[in-house]
Short mmCIF file of C-alpha atoms in Angstrom, two decimals:
data_model
loop_
_atom_site.label_atom_id
_atom_site.label_comp_id
_atom_site.label_asym_id
_atom_site.label_seq_id
_atom_site.Cartn_x
_atom_site.Cartn_y
_atom_site.Cartn_z
CA MET A 58 10.27 8.38 34.07
CA ASN A 59 9.76 4.69 33.37
CA ARG A 60 12.43 2.37 32.04
CA ARG A 61 11.17 2.53 28.42
CA ASP A 62 11.14 6.31 28.41
CA ALA A 63 14.59 6.39 29.96
CA ILE A 64 15.97 4.12 27.26
CA LYS A 65 14.35 6.23 24.58
CA THR A 66 15.78 9.45 26.12
CA LEU A 67 19.26 7.91 26.17
CA GLY A 68 18.75 6.72 22.57
CA LEU A 69 17.74 10.18 21.40
CA ALA A 70 20.81 11.61 23.05
CA GLY A 71 22.94 9.07 21.26
CA ALA A 72 21.14 9.79 17.97
CA GLY A 73 21.88 13.44 18.43
CA CYS A 74 25.55 12.57 18.74
CA LEU A 75 25.39 10.26 15.75
CA ASN A 76 23.60 12.96 13.73
CA ARG A 77 26.94 14.70 13.38
CA SER A 78 28.92 14.11 10.20
CA SER A 79 31.23 11.94 12.23
CA VAL A 80 30.70 10.01 15.50
CA CYS A 81 31.02 11.47 18.96
CA HIS A 82 34.76 12.05 18.73
CA SER A 83 33.98 14.70 16.13
CA ALA A 84 36.54 17.08 17.65
CA GLU A 85 38.90 15.54 15.11
CA ARG A 86 36.75 17.06 12.35
CA PRO A 87 34.79 20.34 12.15
CA GLY A 88 30.98 20.28 12.44
CA ASN A 89 28.27 19.41 14.87
CA ALA A 90 24.62 18.30 14.90
CA GLU A 91 23.39 21.71 13.80
CA THR A 92 26.29 22.51 11.41
CA PRO A 93 27.60 19.33 9.74
CA ALA A 94 31.14 19.22 8.46
CA PRO A 95 31.59 20.28 4.83
CA LEU A 96 31.08 17.53 2.30
CA PRO A 97 34.16 16.11 0.59
CA SER A 98 34.98 17.69 -2.76
CA ASP A 99 35.01 14.35 -4.51
CA PRO A 100 31.42 13.74 -5.84
CA ALA A 101 31.48 10.01 -4.99
CA ALA A 102 32.71 10.69 -1.46
CA ALA A 103 30.17 13.47 -1.01
CA ALA A 104 27.33 11.09 -2.10
CA HIS A 105 28.58 8.42 0.28
CA GLU A 106 28.63 10.93 3.17
CA LEU A 107 25.03 12.02 2.38
CA PHE A 108 23.90 8.38 2.48
CA GLU A 109 25.54 8.08 5.88
CA ARG A 110 23.85 11.24 7.19
CA TYR A 111 20.43 9.91 6.09
CA GLU A 112 21.15 6.63 7.79
CA ARG A 113 21.64 8.52 11.09
CA ARG A 114 18.45 10.53 10.46
CA PHE A 115 16.47 7.32 9.98
CA ALA A 116 17.83 6.01 13.25
CA ALA A 117 16.84 9.23 15.09
CA ALA A 118 13.36 9.13 13.50
CA ARG A 119 12.78 5.59 14.71
CA LEU A 120 13.55 6.63 18.27
CA ARG A 121 11.05 9.43 18.09
CA GLN A 122 8.26 7.17 16.88
CA PRO A 123 5.12 7.35 19.08
CA ASP A 124 4.56 4.31 21.34
CA PHE A 125 1.23 3.37 19.86
CA ASN A 126 -0.72 0.31 20.99
CA PRO A 127 -3.51 -0.59 18.48
CA ALA A 128 -5.32 -2.49 21.26
CA HIS A 129 -6.26 0.88 22.81
CA PRO A 130 -9.10 2.76 21.08
CA ALA A 131 -7.47 6.14 21.49
CA ASP A 132 -4.21 4.93 19.95
CA ARG A 133 -6.12 3.27 17.14
CA GLU A 134 -7.72 6.60 16.32
CA ALA A 135 -4.31 8.27 16.43
CA ILE A 136 -2.87 5.60 14.10
CA ALA A 137 -5.66 6.18 11.52
CA ALA A 138 -5.17 9.98 11.78
CA ALA A 139 -1.43 9.61 11.23
CA ALA A 140 -2.00 7.35 8.22
CA ARG A 141 -4.39 9.84 6.68
CA LYS A 142 -1.97 12.66 7.32
CA CYS A 143 0.99 10.84 5.77
CA LEU A 144 -0.97 9.95 2.64
CA GLY A 145 -2.85 13.24 2.27
CA ILE A 146 -6.25 11.58 2.78
CA ARG A 147 -9.39 13.21 4.08
CA ALA A 148 -12.95 12.00 4.26
CA ASP A 149 -14.38 14.51 1.77
CA GLY A 150 -11.80 13.26 -0.76
CA ILE A 151 -13.41 9.80 -1.04
CA PRO A 152 -15.01 9.57 -4.54
CA ASP A 153 -18.65 8.57 -5.12
CA ILE A 154 -18.14 5.90 -7.81
CA ALA A 155 -20.66 5.35 -10.56
CA ALA A 156 -20.28 2.15 -12.62
CA ASP A 157 -22.03 0.58 -15.61
CA THR A 158 -21.68 -2.89 -17.07
CA ALA A 159 -20.06 -2.69 -20.49
CA ARG A 160 -20.42 -6.45 -21.20
CA GLU A 161 -20.51 -9.78 -19.45
CA ALA A 162 -19.54 -13.43 -20.13
CA LYS A 163 -20.30 -16.72 -18.50
CA PHE A 164 -17.67 -19.19 -17.31
CA ASP A 165 -17.65 -22.47 -15.43
CA GLY A 166 -19.20 -21.64 -12.02
CA PHE A 167 -19.37 -17.84 -12.36
CA ARG A 168 -19.77 -14.97 -14.75
CA VAL A 169 -17.73 -11.78 -15.25
CA GLU A 170 -19.03 -8.28 -15.70
CA TRP A 171 -16.74 -5.63 -17.22
CA LEU A 172 -17.34 -2.34 -15.41
CA ARG A 173 -16.78 1.10 -16.83
CA ALA A 174 -16.80 3.70 -14.07
CA THR A 175 -16.03 7.24 -13.00
CA SER A 176 -14.60 8.02 -9.59
CA TRP A 177 -13.78 11.70 -9.21
CA ARG A 178 -15.04 14.16 -11.81
CA GLY A 179 -13.46 13.32 -15.17
CA THR A 180 -11.65 10.26 -13.82
CA ALA A 181 -12.28 7.13 -15.84
CA ALA A 182 -12.00 3.82 -13.99
CA SER A 183 -12.33 0.12 -14.78
CA ALA A 184 -12.95 -3.12 -12.89
CA LEU A 185 -13.92 -6.74 -13.28
CA LEU A 186 -16.79 -8.10 -11.15
CA TYR A 187 -16.91 -11.89 -10.67
CA ILE A 188 -20.35 -13.22 -9.74
CA PRO A 189 -20.93 -16.83 -8.62
CA GLU A 190 -23.60 -18.90 -10.35
CA GLY A 191 -26.58 -20.08 -8.39
CA GLU A 192 -29.56 -18.61 -6.59
CA HIS A 193 -30.07 -14.86 -6.47
CA ARG A 194 -29.31 -13.70 -2.93
CA ARG A 195 -27.07 -11.21 -1.22
CA ARG A 196 -23.53 -12.52 -1.38
CA PRO A 197 -20.27 -11.66 0.34
CA LEU A 198 -17.89 -9.58 -1.76
CA VAL A 199 -14.08 -9.55 -1.83
CA VAL A 200 -12.21 -6.52 -3.14
CA LEU A 201 -9.07 -7.90 -4.78
CA CYS A 202 -6.46 -5.13 -4.64
CA CYS A 203 -3.98 -5.25 -7.51
CA GLY A 204 -0.27 -4.79 -7.20
CA HIS A 205 2.20 -4.25 -10.05
CA GLY A 206 1.23 -7.38 -11.96
CA GLN A 207 1.39 -6.82 -15.73
CA GLY A 208 -2.04 -5.84 -17.02
CA GLY A 209 -3.49 -4.84 -13.66
CA LYS A 210 -6.77 -6.70 -13.04
CA LEU A 211 -5.99 -8.98 -15.98
CA PHE A 212 -2.76 -10.30 -14.45
CA PRO A 213 -3.22 -14.12 -14.45
CA GLY A 214 -2.47 -14.59 -10.73
CA TYR A 215 -5.24 -12.12 -9.82
CA GLN A 216 -7.70 -13.72 -12.20
CA ARG A 217 -7.05 -17.22 -10.79
CA MET A 218 -7.51 -16.04 -7.21
CA ALA A 219 -10.76 -14.31 -8.18
CA ARG A 220 -12.05 -17.37 -9.98
CA HIS A 221 -11.29 -19.62 -7.03
CA LEU A 222 -13.14 -17.33 -4.59
CA ALA A 223 -16.10 -16.93 -7.00
CA ARG A 224 -16.46 -20.68 -7.25
CA ARG A 225 -16.66 -20.78 -3.45
CA GLY A 226 -19.55 -18.33 -3.47
CA ALA A 227 -17.98 -14.85 -3.11
CA MET A 228 -18.44 -12.00 -5.51
CA VAL A 229 -15.02 -10.56 -6.33
CA LEU A 230 -14.44 -6.94 -7.38
CA CYS A 231 -11.02 -6.30 -8.98
CA PRO A 232 -10.47 -2.65 -9.95
CA ASP A 233 -7.50 -1.21 -11.83
CA ASN A 234 -5.54 1.15 -9.58
CA ILE A 235 -4.81 4.70 -10.79
CA GLY A 236 -2.37 4.53 -13.63
CA GLN A 237 -2.26 0.72 -13.85
CA GLY A 238 -3.78 -1.85 -16.10
CA GLU A 239 -5.86 -0.19 -18.82
CA ARG A 240 -5.64 3.03 -16.84
CA GLU A 241 -1.91 3.27 -17.59
CA PRO A 242 -2.40 6.52 -19.66
CA MET A 243 -3.21 8.32 -16.39
CA GLY A 244 0.39 7.99 -15.19
CA HIS A 245 1.59 6.22 -12.06
CA ARG A 246 5.20 5.19 -11.59
CA ARG A 247 6.90 8.60 -11.80
CA CYS A 248 4.07 11.01 -10.90
CA VAL A 249 5.35 13.89 -8.77
CA VAL A 250 2.51 16.48 -8.96
CA PRO A 251 0.44 14.67 -6.30
CA PHE A 252 3.31 15.17 -3.80
CA ALA A 253 3.67 18.81 -4.81
CA CYS A 254 -0.06 19.22 -4.07
CA GLY A 255 0.29 17.70 -0.57
CA LEU A 256 -1.17 14.34 -1.67
CA SER A 257 0.52 11.03 -2.58
CA VAL A 258 0.02 8.42 -5.27
CA GLN A 259 -0.79 5.79 -2.65
CA GLY A 260 -3.19 8.15 -0.94
CA LEU A 261 -5.13 8.60 -4.21
CA ILE A 262 -5.26 4.80 -4.64
CA VAL A 263 -6.48 4.31 -1.04
CA MET A 264 -9.18 6.97 -1.40
CA GLU A 265 -10.46 5.48 -4.65
CA THR A 266 -10.45 1.98 -3.20
CA LEU A 267 -12.51 3.25 -0.25
CA GLY A 268 -14.89 4.63 -2.87
CA TRP A 269 -15.13 1.23 -4.52
CA ILE A 270 -15.80 -0.47 -1.16
CA ALA A 271 -18.58 2.02 -0.49
CA TRP A 272 -19.98 1.33 -4.01
CA ALA A 273 -19.91 -2.40 -3.34
CA GLY A 274 -21.75 -2.00 -0.04
CA ARG A 275 -24.61 -0.22 -1.81
CA GLN A 276 -25.27 -2.95 -4.37
CA PRO A 277 -28.49 -4.80 -3.74
CA ARG A 278 -26.88 -8.17 -4.53
CA VAL A 279 -24.06 -7.67 -1.92
CA ALA A 280 -24.26 -8.51 1.79
CA PRO A 281 -22.65 -5.34 3.17
CA GLU A 282 -21.77 -6.98 6.50
CA ARG A 283 -19.60 -9.53 4.63
CA LEU A 284 -17.09 -7.41 2.77
CA ALA A 285 -13.39 -8.30 2.66
CA ALA A 286 -10.22 -7.01 0.98
CA ILE A 287 -7.13 -8.96 -0.13
CA GLY A 288 -3.94 -7.90 -1.88
CA ASN A 289 -0.40 -8.88 -2.63
CA SER A 290 2.72 -6.74 -3.20
CA GLY A 291 1.39 -3.28 -4.15
CA GLY A 292 -1.98 -4.69 -3.21
CA GLY A 293 -0.42 -5.64 0.10
CA THR A 294 0.54 -2.03 0.60
CA LEU A 295 -3.02 -0.96 -0.07
CA THR A 296 -4.52 -3.56 2.31
CA VAL A 297 -2.08 -2.52 5.12
CA PHE A 298 -3.68 0.94 5.00
CA LEU A 299 -7.21 -0.38 4.60
CA ALA A 300 -6.63 -2.28 7.89
CA ALA A 301 -6.69 1.00 9.75
CA LEU A 302 -8.88 3.11 7.47
CA CYS A 303 -11.81 0.89 6.46
CA PRO A 304 -14.05 -0.23 9.41
CA GLN A 305 -16.60 -1.69 6.87
CA LEU A 306 -14.41 -4.72 6.23
CA ALA A 307 -15.20 -8.00 7.96
CA ALA A 308 -11.96 -9.68 6.95
CA LEU A 309 -8.64 -8.69 5.37
CA SER A 310 -5.52 -10.30 3.98
CA SER A 311 -2.20 -8.57 3.17
CA SER A 312 0.67 -10.43 1.58
CA GLY A 313 3.95 -9.85 -0.16
CA TYR A 314 4.48 -6.60 1.79
CA PRO A 315 4.06 -6.81 5.60
CA SER A 316 7.52 -5.92 7.02
CA THR A 317 8.47 -2.39 8.19
CA PHE A 318 8.14 1.03 6.63
CA ASP A 319 11.65 1.78 7.82
CA PHE A 320 13.03 -1.13 5.74
CA VAL A 321 11.09 -0.05 2.64
CA ALA A 322 12.14 3.62 3.05
CA ARG A 323 15.83 2.87 3.41
CA LYS A 324 16.12 0.77 0.24
CA GLU A 325 18.91 2.19 -1.99
CA LYS A 326 16.81 1.99 -5.13
CA THR A 327 14.42 4.01 -7.26
CA HIS A 328 10.91 3.23 -6.00
CA CYS A 329 7.68 3.29 -7.93
CA HIS A 330 6.09 6.46 -6.63
CA CYS A 331 3.09 4.50 -5.17
CA ASN A 332 5.58 3.17 -2.65
CA LEU A 333 6.46 6.68 -1.41
CA LEU A 334 4.70 7.53 1.88
CA PRO A 335 5.47 11.07 3.05
CA GLY A 336 6.59 11.35 6.66
CA VAL A 337 5.74 7.80 7.60
CA VAL A 338 9.13 7.00 9.12
CA GLY A 339 9.06 8.08 12.73
CA GLN A 340 5.26 8.27 12.68
CA LEU A 341 3.92 4.77 11.95
CA GLU A 342 4.92 1.18 11.39
CA MET A 343 3.07 -1.52 9.46
CA TRP A 344 2.18 -3.45 12.59
CA HIS A 345 0.37 -0.38 13.95
CA LEU A 346 -1.93 -0.39 10.92
CA LEU A 347 -2.43 -4.18 10.74
CA GLY A 348 -2.99 -4.38 14.53
CA SER A 349 -5.74 -1.78 14.11
CA PHE A 350 -7.80 -4.41 12.29
CA ALA A 351 -8.12 -6.55 15.49
CA PRO A 352 -10.24 -8.27 16.53
CA ARG A 353 -11.56 -8.92 12.99
CA PRO A 354 -10.05 -11.85 11.04
CA LEU A 355 -6.69 -11.06 9.46
CA PHE A 356 -4.31 -13.18 7.37
CA ILE A 357 -0.81 -12.02 6.46
CA PHE A 358 1.70 -14.15 4.50
CA GLN A 359 4.61 -14.15 2.07
CA GLY A 360 6.87 -16.50 0.15
CA SER A 361 9.99 -18.05 1.62
CA GLU A 362 12.02 -16.91 -1.41
CA ASP A 363 10.55 -13.41 -1.65
CA HIS A 364 13.70 -11.37 -2.29
CA LEU A 365 11.86 -8.03 -1.79
CA PHE A 366 11.03 -8.51 1.88
CA PRO A 367 13.11 -10.51 4.34
CA GLU A 368 11.39 -13.37 6.09
CA ASP A 369 12.82 -12.24 9.42
CA LEU A 370 11.07 -8.87 9.12
CA PHE A 371 7.82 -10.63 8.29
CA HIS A 372 8.05 -12.73 11.50
CA HIS A 373 8.98 -9.56 13.46
CA THR A 374 5.86 -7.79 12.24
CA SER A 375 3.69 -10.87 12.67
CA ARG A 376 4.71 -11.22 16.30
CA LYS A 377 3.71 -7.62 17.07
CA VAL A 378 0.32 -7.96 15.37
CA GLN A 379 -0.30 -11.28 17.06
CA HIS A 380 0.33 -9.59 20.46
CA VAL A 381 -2.39 -7.00 19.69
CA TYR A 382 -4.86 -9.79 18.91
CA ARG A 383 -3.79 -11.58 22.10
CA LEU A 384 -4.42 -8.44 24.19
CA LEU A 385 -7.94 -8.27 22.77
CA GLY A 386 -8.66 -11.94 23.36
CA ALA A 387 -8.89 -12.60 19.59
CA GLU A 388 -5.69 -14.59 18.92
CA LYS A 389 -7.57 -17.18 16.88
CA ALA A 390 -8.71 -14.47 14.41
CA PHE A 391 -5.13 -13.79 13.31
CA ARG A 392 -3.16 -15.98 10.93
CA SER A 393 0.34 -15.61 9.50
CA ARG A 394 2.23 -18.01 7.28
CA VAL A 395 5.29 -18.26 5.05
CA PHE A 396 4.63 -20.32 1.93
CA PRO A 397 7.28 -22.02 -0.19
CA GLY A 398 8.03 -19.91 -3.26
CA GLY A 399 8.57 -16.38 -4.41
CA HIS A 400 6.81 -13.02 -4.23
CA SER A 401 3.65 -13.56 -6.26
CA TRP A 402 0.41 -15.48 -5.53
CA ASP A 403 0.51 -18.99 -6.91
CA MET A 404 -1.54 -22.19 -6.68
CA PRO A 405 -0.52 -23.16 -3.13
CA ARG A 406 -1.85 -19.78 -1.89
CA TYR A 407 -5.28 -19.75 -3.62
CA ARG A 408 -6.97 -22.36 -1.44
CA PRO A 409 -5.58 -21.16 1.88
CA MET A 410 -6.92 -17.74 1.04
CA GLY A 411 -10.31 -19.24 0.33
CA ASP A 412 -10.13 -21.24 3.56
CA PHE A 413 -9.34 -18.09 5.57
CA LEU A 414 -12.23 -16.17 4.03
CA ALA A 415 -14.65 -19.06 4.35
CA GLY A 416 -15.38 -18.41 8.02
CA PRO A 417 -16.10 -14.65 8.17
CA LEU A 418 -17.74 -14.61 4.74
CA ASP A 419 -19.61 -17.96 5.03
CA LEU A 420 -18.10 -19.38 1.80
CA GLY A 421 -18.57 -22.88 0.49
CA ARG A 422 -16.01 -25.62 0.11
CA PRO A 423 -13.54 -25.49 -2.78
CA PRO A 424 -14.51 -27.34 -5.98
CA ALA A 425 -13.54 -31.02 -5.91
CA ALA A 426 -11.48 -30.56 -9.03
CA GLU A 427 -10.26 -27.10 -10.01
CA ASN A 428 -7.96 -26.41 -12.95
CA PHE A 429 -5.71 -23.55 -12.02
CA ASP A 430 -4.12 -23.75 -15.50
CA GLU A 431 -7.39 -23.02 -17.32
CA PRO A 432 -7.20 -20.19 -19.89
CA VAL A 433 -7.83 -16.74 -18.46
CA LEU A 434 -8.79 -13.40 -19.98
CA ALA A 435 -6.22 -11.80 -22.24
CA ASP A 436 -4.74 -8.31 -22.05
CA THR A 437 -7.12 -7.29 -24.84
CA ASP A 438 -10.21 -8.08 -22.65
CA ARG A 439 -10.62 -4.53 -21.46
CA CYS A 440 -13.50 -2.49 -20.23
CA TRP A 441 -12.83 0.46 -22.57
CA GLU A 442 -12.24 -0.22 -26.26
CA THR A 443 -10.14 2.93 -26.29
CA TRP A 444 -9.14 5.10 -23.33
CA PRO A 445 -11.44 8.20 -23.19
CA ALA A 446 -9.65 11.12 -24.74
CA ASP A 447 -11.10 13.56 -22.21
CA ALA A 448 -10.17 11.47 -19.15
CA ILE A 449 -8.11 13.32 -16.55
CA ASP A 450 -4.62 12.10 -15.74
CA THR A 451 -3.08 11.62 -12.30
CA ASP A 452 -1.36 14.98 -12.21
CA GLY A 453 -4.53 16.76 -13.33
CA LEU A 454 -6.50 14.82 -10.69
CA ALA A 455 -4.15 16.05 -7.95
CA ARG A 456 -4.55 19.63 -9.11
CA GLN A 457 -8.30 19.25 -9.26
CA LEU A 458 -8.66 17.73 -5.76
CA THR A 459 -6.53 20.38 -4.06
CA GLY A 460 -7.05 23.46 -6.20
CA ARG A 461 -3.26 23.95 -6.22
CA ARG A 462 -1.35 25.08 -9.31
CA VAL A 463 1.72 23.12 -10.27
CA ASP A 464 2.45 24.33 -13.79
CA ASP A 465 5.55 22.40 -14.74
CA ARG A 466 6.58 18.77 -14.26
CA PRO A 467 8.74 18.87 -11.13
CA SER A 468 11.20 16.19 -10.14
CA LEU A 469 10.84 14.53 -6.77
CA ALA A 470 14.02 16.39 -5.70
CA ASP A 471 12.29 19.73 -6.51
CA VAL A 472 9.50 18.87 -4.04
CA PHE A 473 11.68 17.11 -1.43
CA PRO A 474 15.17 18.57 -1.96
CA PRO A 475 17.85 16.35 -0.33
CA SER A 476 19.36 18.08 2.67
CA ASP A 477 22.84 19.67 2.01
CA ALA A 478 23.11 18.03 -1.41
CA PRO A 479 25.46 19.83 -3.84
CA ALA A 480 24.58 20.52 -7.45
CA THR A 481 26.70 17.56 -8.64
CA LEU A 482 26.26 14.15 -7.11
CA ALA A 483 27.87 10.92 -8.25
CA ASN A 484 25.54 7.95 -8.81
CA ILE A 485 27.07 5.37 -6.46
CA ALA A 486 24.05 3.08 -5.81
CA PRO A 487 23.54 0.35 -8.45
CA ARG A 488 19.70 0.64 -8.55
CA GLY A 489 19.01 4.32 -8.96
CA ALA A 490 20.30 7.88 -9.25
CA THR A 491 21.66 9.33 -6.00
CA ARG A 492 19.53 12.47 -6.09
CA GLN A 493 16.31 10.51 -6.61
CA ILE A 494 17.10 8.11 -3.79
CA LEU A 495 17.99 10.91 -1.41
CA ALA A 496 14.80 12.80 -2.39
CA GLN A 497 12.86 9.62 -1.46
CA TYR A 498 14.62 9.54 1.89
CA GLU A 499 13.68 13.18 2.46
CA LEU A 500 10.09 12.36 1.57
CA PHE A 501 9.88 9.40 4.02
CA LEU A 502 11.31 11.63 6.74
CA ALA A 503 9.18 14.66 5.84
CA ASN A 504 7.24 16.84 8.27
CA THR A 505 3.69 15.62 7.65
CA ASP A 506 2.26 18.94 9.00
CA GLU A 507 2.78 20.18 5.43
CA ASN A 508 0.58 17.52 3.95
CA GLU A 509 -2.84 18.99 4.72
CA ILE A 510 -5.14 19.36 1.68
CA THR A 511 -8.28 21.20 0.80
CA CYS A 512 -10.39 19.01 -1.42
CA LYS A 513 -12.35 20.79 -4.15
CA ASP A 514 -14.56 19.41 -6.88
CA CYS A 515 -14.49 15.94 -5.37
#
């Protein structure tokens, strides 16, 4: 047994001791690791004790995490397999996207096409395609992955980034994610049926994005060897998974998210359900996925005043990813940076993004004078005048893809019941109901063996 394994063995022994309802001197109170002590009768005290028990379970899960090294091909394959398993993704679930141009308009240095699309059967989709002006030739294409910006692809920060890149010579595809932007009628933030079907909201988003990337690579005006993906916040989540699951990409940037899954999972708040990743804690960390992109060019960054993700965790993850690039002799292909400012993309981040992509995508120099305050498209500038009445929603999509019947609208706690939770729980966390938060904990710690799916009618 080497030193690392010995430390892990000792840690697991300690975690087993900590997994009791009190610490190792638990002889003072009844209960053990297999049979915890009874919860206090006071609802607030009982809720507090349950939070403590989950904290110990998270610690034990971290100690059991596989010792992956993304620099090794076999580990890289295992990382991708673990990511697909956590999200409920499989290759035959990737949709074959069909898109038509609903209208187009010309702007200074580029034009925009409004795309109406279908991804899976009955699933309406929408995207903006930015096309640089100039000679007709195959161009690089950047998939701009949206986060939770108001209006989806029409969020001003996304539009300004897309315009900057288009003026430097890249086509930019900006799709609305499932249930966001003009696809809001599909449902997104509180969808539970995908989890009941063995899928996840983020898994559906990842599969559809892989479909869009495949669509882009087939377009005669696109250079398929020069595809890239970028994203911030929720788009940062998406690009973290694309790092390990999309070998077609020549470059990638993830921002406003790179930290640790353990940190995200343990937040005492109600998450948007696209943030919920079944079984990821104890299976994967973000640096595993980002490191899997090596030796291709990768840029991760965040704002110094981003209150959602601590700067220290960003540097922790960046160090690990940089080490993978160093092991592969590609240290110069990796960049990380902390910009002044908050969580969202802003003007100081547009040009560095373009500079990063310029090398692998062969982009031109930025315009000599660029007005980042120019008017952008309004929320009314949509691809669909009205949302199709017969379009499937997110819950219906999950049922269709898996063939599973989930007849009612379950709560997350119905699908991932918190361990040992009584019928009555006091709400003691300021940013969410206790039962919902504990169900999220149970989900993040879930046994991913239960997340296999059988895709039908894809």
